[in-house]
CSV table of C-alpha atoms and ligand atoms in Angstrom, one decimal:
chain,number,residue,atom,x,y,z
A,12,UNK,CA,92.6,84.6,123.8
A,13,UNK,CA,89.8,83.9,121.2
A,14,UNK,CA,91.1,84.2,117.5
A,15,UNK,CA,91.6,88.0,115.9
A,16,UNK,CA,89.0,89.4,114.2
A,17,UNK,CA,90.4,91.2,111.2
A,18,UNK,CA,89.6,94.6,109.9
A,19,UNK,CA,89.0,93.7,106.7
A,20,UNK,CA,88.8,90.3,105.0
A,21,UNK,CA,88.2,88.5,101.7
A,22,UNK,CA,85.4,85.9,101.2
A,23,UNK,CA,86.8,83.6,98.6
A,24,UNK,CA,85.3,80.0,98.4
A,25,UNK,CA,84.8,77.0,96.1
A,26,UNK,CA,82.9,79.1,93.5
A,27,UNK,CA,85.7,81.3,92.7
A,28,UNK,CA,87.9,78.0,92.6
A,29,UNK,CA,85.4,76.5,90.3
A,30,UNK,CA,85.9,79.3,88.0
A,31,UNK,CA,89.2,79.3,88.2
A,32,UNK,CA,89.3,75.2,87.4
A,33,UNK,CA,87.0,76.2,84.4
A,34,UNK,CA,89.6,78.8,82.7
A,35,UNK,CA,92.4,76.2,83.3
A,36,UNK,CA,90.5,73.8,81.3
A,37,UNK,CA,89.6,76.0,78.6
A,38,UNK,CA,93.2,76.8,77.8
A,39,UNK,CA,93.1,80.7,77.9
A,40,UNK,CA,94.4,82.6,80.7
A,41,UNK,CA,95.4,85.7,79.2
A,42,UNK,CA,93.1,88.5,78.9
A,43,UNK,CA,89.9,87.3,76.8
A,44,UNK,CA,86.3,86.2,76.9
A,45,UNK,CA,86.3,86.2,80.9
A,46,UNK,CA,87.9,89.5,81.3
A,47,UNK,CA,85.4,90.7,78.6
A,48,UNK,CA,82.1,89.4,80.1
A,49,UNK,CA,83.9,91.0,83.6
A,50,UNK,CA,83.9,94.1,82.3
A,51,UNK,CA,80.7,94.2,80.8
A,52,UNK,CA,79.4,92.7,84.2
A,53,UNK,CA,80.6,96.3,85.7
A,54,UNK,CA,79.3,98.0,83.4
A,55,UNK,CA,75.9,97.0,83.9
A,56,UNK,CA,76.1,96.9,87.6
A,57,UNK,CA,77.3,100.6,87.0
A,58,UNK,CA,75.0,101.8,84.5
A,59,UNK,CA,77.1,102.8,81.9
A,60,UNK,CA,77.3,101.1,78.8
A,61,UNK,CA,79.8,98.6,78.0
A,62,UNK,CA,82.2,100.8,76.1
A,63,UNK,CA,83.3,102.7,78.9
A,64,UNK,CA,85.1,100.4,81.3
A,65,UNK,CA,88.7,98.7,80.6
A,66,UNK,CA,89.5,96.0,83.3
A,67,UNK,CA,93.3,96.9,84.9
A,68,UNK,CA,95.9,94.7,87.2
A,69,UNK,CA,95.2,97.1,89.9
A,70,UNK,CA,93.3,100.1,90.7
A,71,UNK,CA,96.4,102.4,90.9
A,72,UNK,CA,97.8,101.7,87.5
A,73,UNK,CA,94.1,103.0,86.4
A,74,UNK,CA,94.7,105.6,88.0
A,75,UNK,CA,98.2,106.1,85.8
A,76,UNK,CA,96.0,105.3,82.7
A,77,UNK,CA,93.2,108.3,84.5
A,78,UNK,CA,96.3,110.9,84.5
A,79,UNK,CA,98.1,109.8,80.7
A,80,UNK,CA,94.2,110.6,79.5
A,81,UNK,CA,93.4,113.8,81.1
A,82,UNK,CA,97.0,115.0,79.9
A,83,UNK,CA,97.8,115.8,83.6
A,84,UNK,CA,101.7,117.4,83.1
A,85,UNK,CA,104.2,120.0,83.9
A,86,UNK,CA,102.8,123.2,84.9
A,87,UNK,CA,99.2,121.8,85.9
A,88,UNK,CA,97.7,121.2,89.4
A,89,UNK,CA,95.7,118.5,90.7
A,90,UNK,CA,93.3,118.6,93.8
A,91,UNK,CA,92.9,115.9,96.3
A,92,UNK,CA,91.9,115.2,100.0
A,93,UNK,CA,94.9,114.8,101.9
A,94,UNK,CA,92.5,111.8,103.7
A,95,UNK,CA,93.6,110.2,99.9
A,96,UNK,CA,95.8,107.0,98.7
A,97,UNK,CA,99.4,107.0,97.8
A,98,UNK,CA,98.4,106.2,94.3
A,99,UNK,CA,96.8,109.2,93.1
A,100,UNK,CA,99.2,111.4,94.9
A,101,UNK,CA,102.0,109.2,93.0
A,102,UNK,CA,100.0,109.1,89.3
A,103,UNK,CA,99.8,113.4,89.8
A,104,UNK,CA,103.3,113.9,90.8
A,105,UNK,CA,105.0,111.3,88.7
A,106,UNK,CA,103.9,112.8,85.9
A,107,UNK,CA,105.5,116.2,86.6
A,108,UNK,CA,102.1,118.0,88.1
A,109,UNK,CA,101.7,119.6,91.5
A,110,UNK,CA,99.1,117.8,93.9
A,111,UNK,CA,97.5,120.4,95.9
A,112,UNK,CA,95.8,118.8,98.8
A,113,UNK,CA,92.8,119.9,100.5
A,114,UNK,CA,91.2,119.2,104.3
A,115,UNK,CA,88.0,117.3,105.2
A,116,UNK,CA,85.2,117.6,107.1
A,117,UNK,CA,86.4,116.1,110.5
A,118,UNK,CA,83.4,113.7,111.2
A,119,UNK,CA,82.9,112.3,107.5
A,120,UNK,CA,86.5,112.9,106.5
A,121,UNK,CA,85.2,113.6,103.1
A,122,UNK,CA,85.9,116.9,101.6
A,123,UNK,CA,83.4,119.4,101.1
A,124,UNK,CA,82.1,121.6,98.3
A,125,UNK,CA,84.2,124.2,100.2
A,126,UNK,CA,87.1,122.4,101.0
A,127,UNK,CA,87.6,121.8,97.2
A,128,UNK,CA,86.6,125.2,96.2
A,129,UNK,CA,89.4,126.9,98.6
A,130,UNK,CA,92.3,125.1,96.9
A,131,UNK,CA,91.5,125.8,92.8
A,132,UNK,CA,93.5,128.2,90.9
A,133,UNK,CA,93.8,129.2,87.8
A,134,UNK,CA,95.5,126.1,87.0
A,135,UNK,CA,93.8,123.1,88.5
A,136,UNK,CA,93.9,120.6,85.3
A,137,UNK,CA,91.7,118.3,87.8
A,138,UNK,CA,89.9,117.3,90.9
A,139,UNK,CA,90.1,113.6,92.7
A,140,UNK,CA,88.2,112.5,95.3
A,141,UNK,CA,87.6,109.3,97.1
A,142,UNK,CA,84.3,108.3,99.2
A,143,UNK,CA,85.4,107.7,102.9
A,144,UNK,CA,84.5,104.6,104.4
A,145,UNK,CA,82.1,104.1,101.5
A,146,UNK,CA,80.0,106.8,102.4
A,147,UNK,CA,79.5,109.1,98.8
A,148,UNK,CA,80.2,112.4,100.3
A,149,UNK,CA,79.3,115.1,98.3
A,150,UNK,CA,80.3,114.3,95.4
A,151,UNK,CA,77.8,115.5,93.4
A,152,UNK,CA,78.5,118.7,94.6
A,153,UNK,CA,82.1,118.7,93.7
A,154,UNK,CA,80.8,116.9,90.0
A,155,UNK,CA,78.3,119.7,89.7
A,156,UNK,CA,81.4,122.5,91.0
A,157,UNK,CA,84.5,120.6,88.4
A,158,UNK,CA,81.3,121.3,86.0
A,159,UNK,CA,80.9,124.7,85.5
A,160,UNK,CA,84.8,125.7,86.1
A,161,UNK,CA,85.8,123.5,83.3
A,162,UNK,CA,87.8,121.1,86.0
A,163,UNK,CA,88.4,117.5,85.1
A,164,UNK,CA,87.0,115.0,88.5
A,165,UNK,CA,88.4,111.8,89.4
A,166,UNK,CA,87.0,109.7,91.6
A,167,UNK,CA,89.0,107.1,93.1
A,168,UNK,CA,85.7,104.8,94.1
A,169,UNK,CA,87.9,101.7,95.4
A,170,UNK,CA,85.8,102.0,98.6
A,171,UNK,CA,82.2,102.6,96.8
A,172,UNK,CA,81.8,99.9,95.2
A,173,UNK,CA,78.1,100.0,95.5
A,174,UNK,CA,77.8,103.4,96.9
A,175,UNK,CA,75.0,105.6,95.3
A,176,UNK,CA,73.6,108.5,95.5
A,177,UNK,CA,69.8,108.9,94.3
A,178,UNK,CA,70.3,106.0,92.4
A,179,UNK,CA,73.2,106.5,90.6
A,180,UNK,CA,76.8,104.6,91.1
A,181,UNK,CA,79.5,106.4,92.9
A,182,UNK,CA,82.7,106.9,89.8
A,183,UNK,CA,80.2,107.8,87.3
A,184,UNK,CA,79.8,111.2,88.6
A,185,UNK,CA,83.1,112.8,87.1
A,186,UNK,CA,85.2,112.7,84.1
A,187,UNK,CA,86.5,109.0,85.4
A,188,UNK,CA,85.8,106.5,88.4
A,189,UNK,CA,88.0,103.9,89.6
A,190,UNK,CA,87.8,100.8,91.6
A,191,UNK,CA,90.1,98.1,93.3
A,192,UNK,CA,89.8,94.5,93.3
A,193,UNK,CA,93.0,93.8,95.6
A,194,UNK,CA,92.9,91.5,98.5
A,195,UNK,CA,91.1,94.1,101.2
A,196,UNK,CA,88.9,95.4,99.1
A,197,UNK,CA,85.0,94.3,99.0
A,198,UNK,CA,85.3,92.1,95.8
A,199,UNK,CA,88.6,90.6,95.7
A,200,UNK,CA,90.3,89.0,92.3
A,201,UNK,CA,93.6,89.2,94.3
A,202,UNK,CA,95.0,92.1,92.7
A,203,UNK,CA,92.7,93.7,89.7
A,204,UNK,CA,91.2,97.0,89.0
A,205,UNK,CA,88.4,99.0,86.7
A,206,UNK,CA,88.5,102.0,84.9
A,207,UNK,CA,85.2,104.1,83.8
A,208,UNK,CA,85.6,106.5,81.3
A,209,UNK,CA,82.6,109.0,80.2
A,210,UNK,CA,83.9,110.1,77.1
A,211,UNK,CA,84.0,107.7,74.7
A,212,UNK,CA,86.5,108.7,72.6
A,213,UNK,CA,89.0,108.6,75.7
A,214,UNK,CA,87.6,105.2,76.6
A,215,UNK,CA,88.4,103.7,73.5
A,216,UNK,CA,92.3,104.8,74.2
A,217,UNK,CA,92.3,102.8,77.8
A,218,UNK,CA,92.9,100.0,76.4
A,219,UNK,CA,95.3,100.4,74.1
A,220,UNK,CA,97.5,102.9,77.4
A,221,UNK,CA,96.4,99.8,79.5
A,222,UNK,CA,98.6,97.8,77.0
A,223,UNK,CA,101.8,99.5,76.1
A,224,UNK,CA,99.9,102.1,74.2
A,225,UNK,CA,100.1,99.6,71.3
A,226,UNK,CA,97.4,100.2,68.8
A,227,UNK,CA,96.9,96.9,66.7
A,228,UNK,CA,96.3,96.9,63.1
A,229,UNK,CA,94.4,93.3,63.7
A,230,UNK,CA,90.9,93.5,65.2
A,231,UNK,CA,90.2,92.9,68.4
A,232,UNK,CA,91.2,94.8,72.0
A,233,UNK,CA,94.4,95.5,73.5
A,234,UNK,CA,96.2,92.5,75.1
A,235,UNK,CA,95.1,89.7,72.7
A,236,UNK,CA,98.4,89.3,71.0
A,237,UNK,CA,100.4,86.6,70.8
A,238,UNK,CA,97.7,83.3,70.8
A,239,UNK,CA,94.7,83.0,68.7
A,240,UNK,CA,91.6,83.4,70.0
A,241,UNK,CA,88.5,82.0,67.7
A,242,UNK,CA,86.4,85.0,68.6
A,243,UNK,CA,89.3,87.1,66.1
A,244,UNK,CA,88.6,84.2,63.4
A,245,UNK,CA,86.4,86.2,61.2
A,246,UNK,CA,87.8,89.6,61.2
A,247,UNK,CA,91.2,88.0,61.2
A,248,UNK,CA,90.7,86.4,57.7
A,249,UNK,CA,90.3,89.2,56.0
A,250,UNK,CA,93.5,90.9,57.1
A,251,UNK,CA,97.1,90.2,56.6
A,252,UNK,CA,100.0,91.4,58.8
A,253,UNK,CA,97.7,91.2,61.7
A,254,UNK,CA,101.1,91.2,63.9
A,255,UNK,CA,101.8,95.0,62.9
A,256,UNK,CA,101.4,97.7,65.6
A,257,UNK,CA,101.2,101.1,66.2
A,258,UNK,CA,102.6,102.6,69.3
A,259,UNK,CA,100.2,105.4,70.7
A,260,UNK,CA,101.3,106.3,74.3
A,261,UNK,CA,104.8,105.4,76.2
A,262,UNK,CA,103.2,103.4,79.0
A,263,UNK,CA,103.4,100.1,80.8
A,264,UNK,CA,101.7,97.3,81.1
A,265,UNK,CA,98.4,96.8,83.2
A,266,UNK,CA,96.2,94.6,81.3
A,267,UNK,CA,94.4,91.9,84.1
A,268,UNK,CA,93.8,88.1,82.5
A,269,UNK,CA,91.0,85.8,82.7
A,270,UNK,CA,91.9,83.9,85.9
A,271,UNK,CA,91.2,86.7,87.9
A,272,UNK,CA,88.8,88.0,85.9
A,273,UNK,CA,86.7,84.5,86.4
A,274,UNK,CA,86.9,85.5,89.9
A,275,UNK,CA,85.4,88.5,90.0
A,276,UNK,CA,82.5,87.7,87.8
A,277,UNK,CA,81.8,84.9,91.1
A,278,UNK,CA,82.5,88.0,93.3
A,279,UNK,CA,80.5,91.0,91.8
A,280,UNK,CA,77.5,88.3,91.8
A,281,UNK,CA,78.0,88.0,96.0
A,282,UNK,CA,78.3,91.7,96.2
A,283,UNK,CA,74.9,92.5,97.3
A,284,UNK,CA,75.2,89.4,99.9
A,285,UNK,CA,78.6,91.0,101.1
A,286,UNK,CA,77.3,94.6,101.4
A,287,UNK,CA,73.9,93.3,103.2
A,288,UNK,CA,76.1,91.8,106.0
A,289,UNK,CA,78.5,94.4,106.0
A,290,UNK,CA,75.2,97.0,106.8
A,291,UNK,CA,73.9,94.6,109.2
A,292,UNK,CA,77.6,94.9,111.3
A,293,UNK,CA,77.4,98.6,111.0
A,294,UNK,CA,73.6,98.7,112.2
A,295,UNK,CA,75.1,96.8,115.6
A,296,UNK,CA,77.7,98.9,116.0
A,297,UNK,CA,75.8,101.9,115.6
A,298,UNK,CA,73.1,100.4,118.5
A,299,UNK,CA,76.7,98.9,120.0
A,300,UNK,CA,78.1,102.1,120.7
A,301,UNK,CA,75.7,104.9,120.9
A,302,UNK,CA,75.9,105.4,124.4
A,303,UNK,CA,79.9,105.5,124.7
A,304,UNK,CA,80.9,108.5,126.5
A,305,UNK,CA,83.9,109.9,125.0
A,306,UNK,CA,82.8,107.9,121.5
A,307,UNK,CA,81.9,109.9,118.5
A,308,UNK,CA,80.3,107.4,115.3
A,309,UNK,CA,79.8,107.5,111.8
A,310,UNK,CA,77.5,110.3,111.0
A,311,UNK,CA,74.4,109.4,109.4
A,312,UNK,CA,73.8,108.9,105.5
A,313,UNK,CA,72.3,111.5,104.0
A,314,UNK,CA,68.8,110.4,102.8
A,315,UNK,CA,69.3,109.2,98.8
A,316,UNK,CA,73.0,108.0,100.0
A,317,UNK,CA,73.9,104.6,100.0
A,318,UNK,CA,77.1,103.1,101.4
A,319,UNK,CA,79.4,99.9,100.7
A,320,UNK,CA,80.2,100.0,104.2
A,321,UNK,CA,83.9,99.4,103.7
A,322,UNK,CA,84.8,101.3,106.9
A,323,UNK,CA,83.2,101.8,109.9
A,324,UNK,CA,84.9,104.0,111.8
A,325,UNK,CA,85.0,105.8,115.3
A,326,UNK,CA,86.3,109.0,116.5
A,327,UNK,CA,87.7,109.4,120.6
A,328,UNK,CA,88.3,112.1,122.8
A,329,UNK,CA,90.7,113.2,125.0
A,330,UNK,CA,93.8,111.8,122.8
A,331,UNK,CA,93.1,107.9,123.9
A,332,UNK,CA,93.3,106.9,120.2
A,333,UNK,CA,96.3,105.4,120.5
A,334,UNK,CA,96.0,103.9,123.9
A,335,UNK,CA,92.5,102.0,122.7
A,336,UNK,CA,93.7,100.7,119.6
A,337,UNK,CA,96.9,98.9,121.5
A,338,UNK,CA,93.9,97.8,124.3
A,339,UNK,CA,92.1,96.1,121.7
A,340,UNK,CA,95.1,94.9,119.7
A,341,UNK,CA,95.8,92.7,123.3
A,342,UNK,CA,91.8,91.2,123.4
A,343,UNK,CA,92.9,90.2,119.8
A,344,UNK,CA,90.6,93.0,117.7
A,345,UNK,CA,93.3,94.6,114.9
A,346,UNK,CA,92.1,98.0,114.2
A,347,UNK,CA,93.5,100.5,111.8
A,348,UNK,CA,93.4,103.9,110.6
A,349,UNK,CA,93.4,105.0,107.1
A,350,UNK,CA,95.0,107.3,105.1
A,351,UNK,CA,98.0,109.0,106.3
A,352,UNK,CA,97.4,112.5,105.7
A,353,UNK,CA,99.0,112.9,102.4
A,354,UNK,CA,100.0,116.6,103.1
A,355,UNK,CA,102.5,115.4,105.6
A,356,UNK,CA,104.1,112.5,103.4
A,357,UNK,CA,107.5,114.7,103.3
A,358,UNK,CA,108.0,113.8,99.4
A,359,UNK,CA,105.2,115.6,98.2
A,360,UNK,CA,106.4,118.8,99.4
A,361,UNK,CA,103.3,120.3,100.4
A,362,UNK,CA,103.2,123.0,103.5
A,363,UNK,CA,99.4,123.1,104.0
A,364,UNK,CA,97.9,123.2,107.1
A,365,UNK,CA,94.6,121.3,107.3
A,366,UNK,CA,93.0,121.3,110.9
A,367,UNK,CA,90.3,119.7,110.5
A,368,UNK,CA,92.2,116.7,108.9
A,369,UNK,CA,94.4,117.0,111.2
A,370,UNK,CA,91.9,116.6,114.2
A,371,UNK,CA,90.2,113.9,112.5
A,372,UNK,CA,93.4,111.6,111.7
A,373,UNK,CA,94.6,111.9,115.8
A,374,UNK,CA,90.9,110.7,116.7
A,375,UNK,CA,90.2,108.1,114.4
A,376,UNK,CA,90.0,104.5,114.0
A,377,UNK,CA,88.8,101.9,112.1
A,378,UNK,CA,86.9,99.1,113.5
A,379,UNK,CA,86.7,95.5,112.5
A,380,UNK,CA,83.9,95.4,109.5
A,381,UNK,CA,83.9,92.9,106.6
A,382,UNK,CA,81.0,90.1,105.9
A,383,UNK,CA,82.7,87.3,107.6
A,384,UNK,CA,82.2,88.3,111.1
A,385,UNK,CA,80.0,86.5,113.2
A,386,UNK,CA,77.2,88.4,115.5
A,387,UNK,CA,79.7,86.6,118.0
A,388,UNK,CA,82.9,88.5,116.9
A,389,UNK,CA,80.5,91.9,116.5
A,390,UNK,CA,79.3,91.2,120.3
A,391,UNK,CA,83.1,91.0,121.2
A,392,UNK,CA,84.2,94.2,119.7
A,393,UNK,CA,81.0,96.6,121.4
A,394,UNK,CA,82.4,94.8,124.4
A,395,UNK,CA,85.3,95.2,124.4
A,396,UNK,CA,85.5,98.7,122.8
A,397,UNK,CA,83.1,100.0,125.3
A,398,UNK,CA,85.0,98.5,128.1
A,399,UNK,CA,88.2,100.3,127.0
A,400,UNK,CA,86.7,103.3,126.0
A,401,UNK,CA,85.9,103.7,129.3
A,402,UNK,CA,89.1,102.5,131.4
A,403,UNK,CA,91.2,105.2,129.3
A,404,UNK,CA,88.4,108.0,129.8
A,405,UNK,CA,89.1,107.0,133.6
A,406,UNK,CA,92.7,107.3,132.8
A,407,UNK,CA,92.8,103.4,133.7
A,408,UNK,CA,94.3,100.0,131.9
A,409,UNK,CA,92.1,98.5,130.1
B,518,PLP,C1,93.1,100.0,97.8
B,518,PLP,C2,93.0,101.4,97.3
B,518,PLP,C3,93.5,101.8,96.1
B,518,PLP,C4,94.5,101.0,95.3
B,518,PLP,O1,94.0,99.9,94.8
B,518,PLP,P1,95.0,98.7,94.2
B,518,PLP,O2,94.1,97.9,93.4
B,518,PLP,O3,95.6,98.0,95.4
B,518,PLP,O4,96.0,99.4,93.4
B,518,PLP,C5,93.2,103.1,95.7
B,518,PLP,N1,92.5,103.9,96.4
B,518,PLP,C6,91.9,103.5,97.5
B,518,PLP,C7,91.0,104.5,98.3
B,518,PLP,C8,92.2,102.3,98.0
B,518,PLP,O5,91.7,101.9,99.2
């Protein structure tokens, strides 16, 4: 058998281990100028000013820090796709709420306007969405509908990194966006994640909920204590008892340093590279597999929509799902599907039924996409995906 092709995979090389050589020499690995010119890095590829982002360890604990803003508690009700990660489910009901989760449109498995719209009451606090696959959805939509009925939106943008929509950066259309930086994501410090924040007075308090909820009395952002930095020198010398603290919010810890931070400023600046190649595989699968009886494929991007192309994904008839996905496990092509609808994750106590969700999580699986495969390895997959598409139409072994 050749080697397997992934589903997803990181592309870290000797520039991200440069970086990393460069903090170890400079003797400061905690949270400081890297993280600092990371975050600012964001914010400009966003579009947002610099004010508004706080780099996290992860994208779920920003999505903790999202929840402690908003004041998400007892009594209030969050919406959210039941296509959706664990996170957001677990940041809602961890902090006493009630997530209320609503179907998808069965090709895009994005929700629509309507989806969202069926599920408010009276006492939806706020809305989360995520953009499947990297495609934005409708997002705008649900901004412009959160809008005018006073609803707080979320969007959980680990997959849009560089989705927009007429121009403008998918997580900026809500109340907060957040992304992921683990290691399947498109750009990969390990384990990291951002937070945006439109208003600024909430996006001053990430920070200090990112770190403990201490406030400092010293100058300077959350997470510098302990070690001198020379960038505190002047404001520090005109302060005494700069080790005093105020304690604002009883939170953890999720503060990211500047190894990984030194890696994702190498990252972000290959992003454009990664997503280029990333379209290119999705353009040859869409030629690949247009003609596949029994194959349904991505739907098209709405013109002004732009995609990271962090999924691609393919829908089957007849219920041979299953059966394919083993076929090409064998030929050595590891597929996938995400996410687990979250309305049938027993904890959450939900007893929605969501067809269309439910149609599209039966049908659906993720193909092989990331920017380290070879028009080799992209030939092997239409081949083979074709070839048991067909055999399990026919009722045949692949
Ligand atoms: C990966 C992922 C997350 C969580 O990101 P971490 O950084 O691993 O915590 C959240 N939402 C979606 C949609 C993801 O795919």
């Amino acid at each position: 058998m050749d080697h397997m092709i992934n589903v997803v995979q990181p592309s870290l090389g000797e520039r991200e281990l440069a970086a990393v050589r460069e903090v170890f020499e400079s003797n400061w690995v905690g949270r400081g100028p890297r993280t600092g010119a990371f975050e600012e890095a964001f914010a400009r590829h966003l579009g947002v000013g610099r004010e508004h982002v706080t780099a996290t360890n992860s994208c779920s604990s920003a999505t903790f820090i999202a929840f402690e803003l908003l004041g998400v508690g007892p009594g209030d009700e969050v919406v959210l796709p039941t296509v959706s990660f664990v996170a957001a489910g677990n940041a809602i009901a961890g902090r006493g709420a009630r997530p209320v989760f609503c179907d998808v449109d069965e090709a895009t498995l994005n929700p629509t306007v309507a989806d969202v719209e069926a599920v408010l009451t009276e006492r939806t606090k706020a809305v989360v969405v995520l953009h499947y696959g990297g495609h934005p959805g409708a997002v705008a939509e649900i901004a412009e509908l959160c809008r005018d009925r006073g609803i707080h939106l979320v969007e959980d943008a680990a997959l849009a990194i560089a989705s927009t929509v007429h121009g403008r950066a998918c997580g900026t259309f809500g109340d907060m966006g957040l992304w992921s930086f683990d290691h399947a994501k498109i750009v990969v410090t390990v384990d990291g994640g951002m937070l945006y924040v439109r208003d600024p007075e909430l996006a001053a308090r990430a920070p200090k909920i990112a770190y403990l909820g201490l406030e400092q009395r010293a100058p300077g952002r959350s997470g510098s204590t302990g070690h001198f930095h020379s960038g505190y020198d002047q404001a520090l010398r005109s302060r005494t008892r700069w080790w005093d603290y105020d304690v604002v919010s009883f939170t953890g810890r999720s503060t990211t340093n500047d190894v990984l931070s030194a890696i994702g400023l190498v990252q972000l600046s290959r992003l454009e590279e990664f997503v280029a190649r990333r379209r290119e595989v999705a353009r040859a699968y869409d030629e690949g597999l247009a003609d596949v009886a029994g194959l349904r494929l991505p739907p098209p991007l709405p013109a002004g929509h732009t995609s990271s192309y962090f999924m691609y994904w393919v829908q089957f008839e007849n219920g041979i799902r299953d059966q394919v996905a083993r076929d090409l496990f064998e030929r050595g092509i590891y597929t996938t599907f995400r996410y687990p609808l979250m309305h049938q994750v027993g904890a959450y106590g939900s007893d929605a039924v969501l067809p269309r969700a439910e149609a599209a999580a039966d049908r659906t699986l993720l193909l092989p996409i990331h920017q380290s495969l070879s028009d080799a390895d992209v030939d092997r997959v239409i081949t083979e995906v074709r070839a048991c598409t067909a055999a399990r139409l026919a009722s045949a072994t692949c």
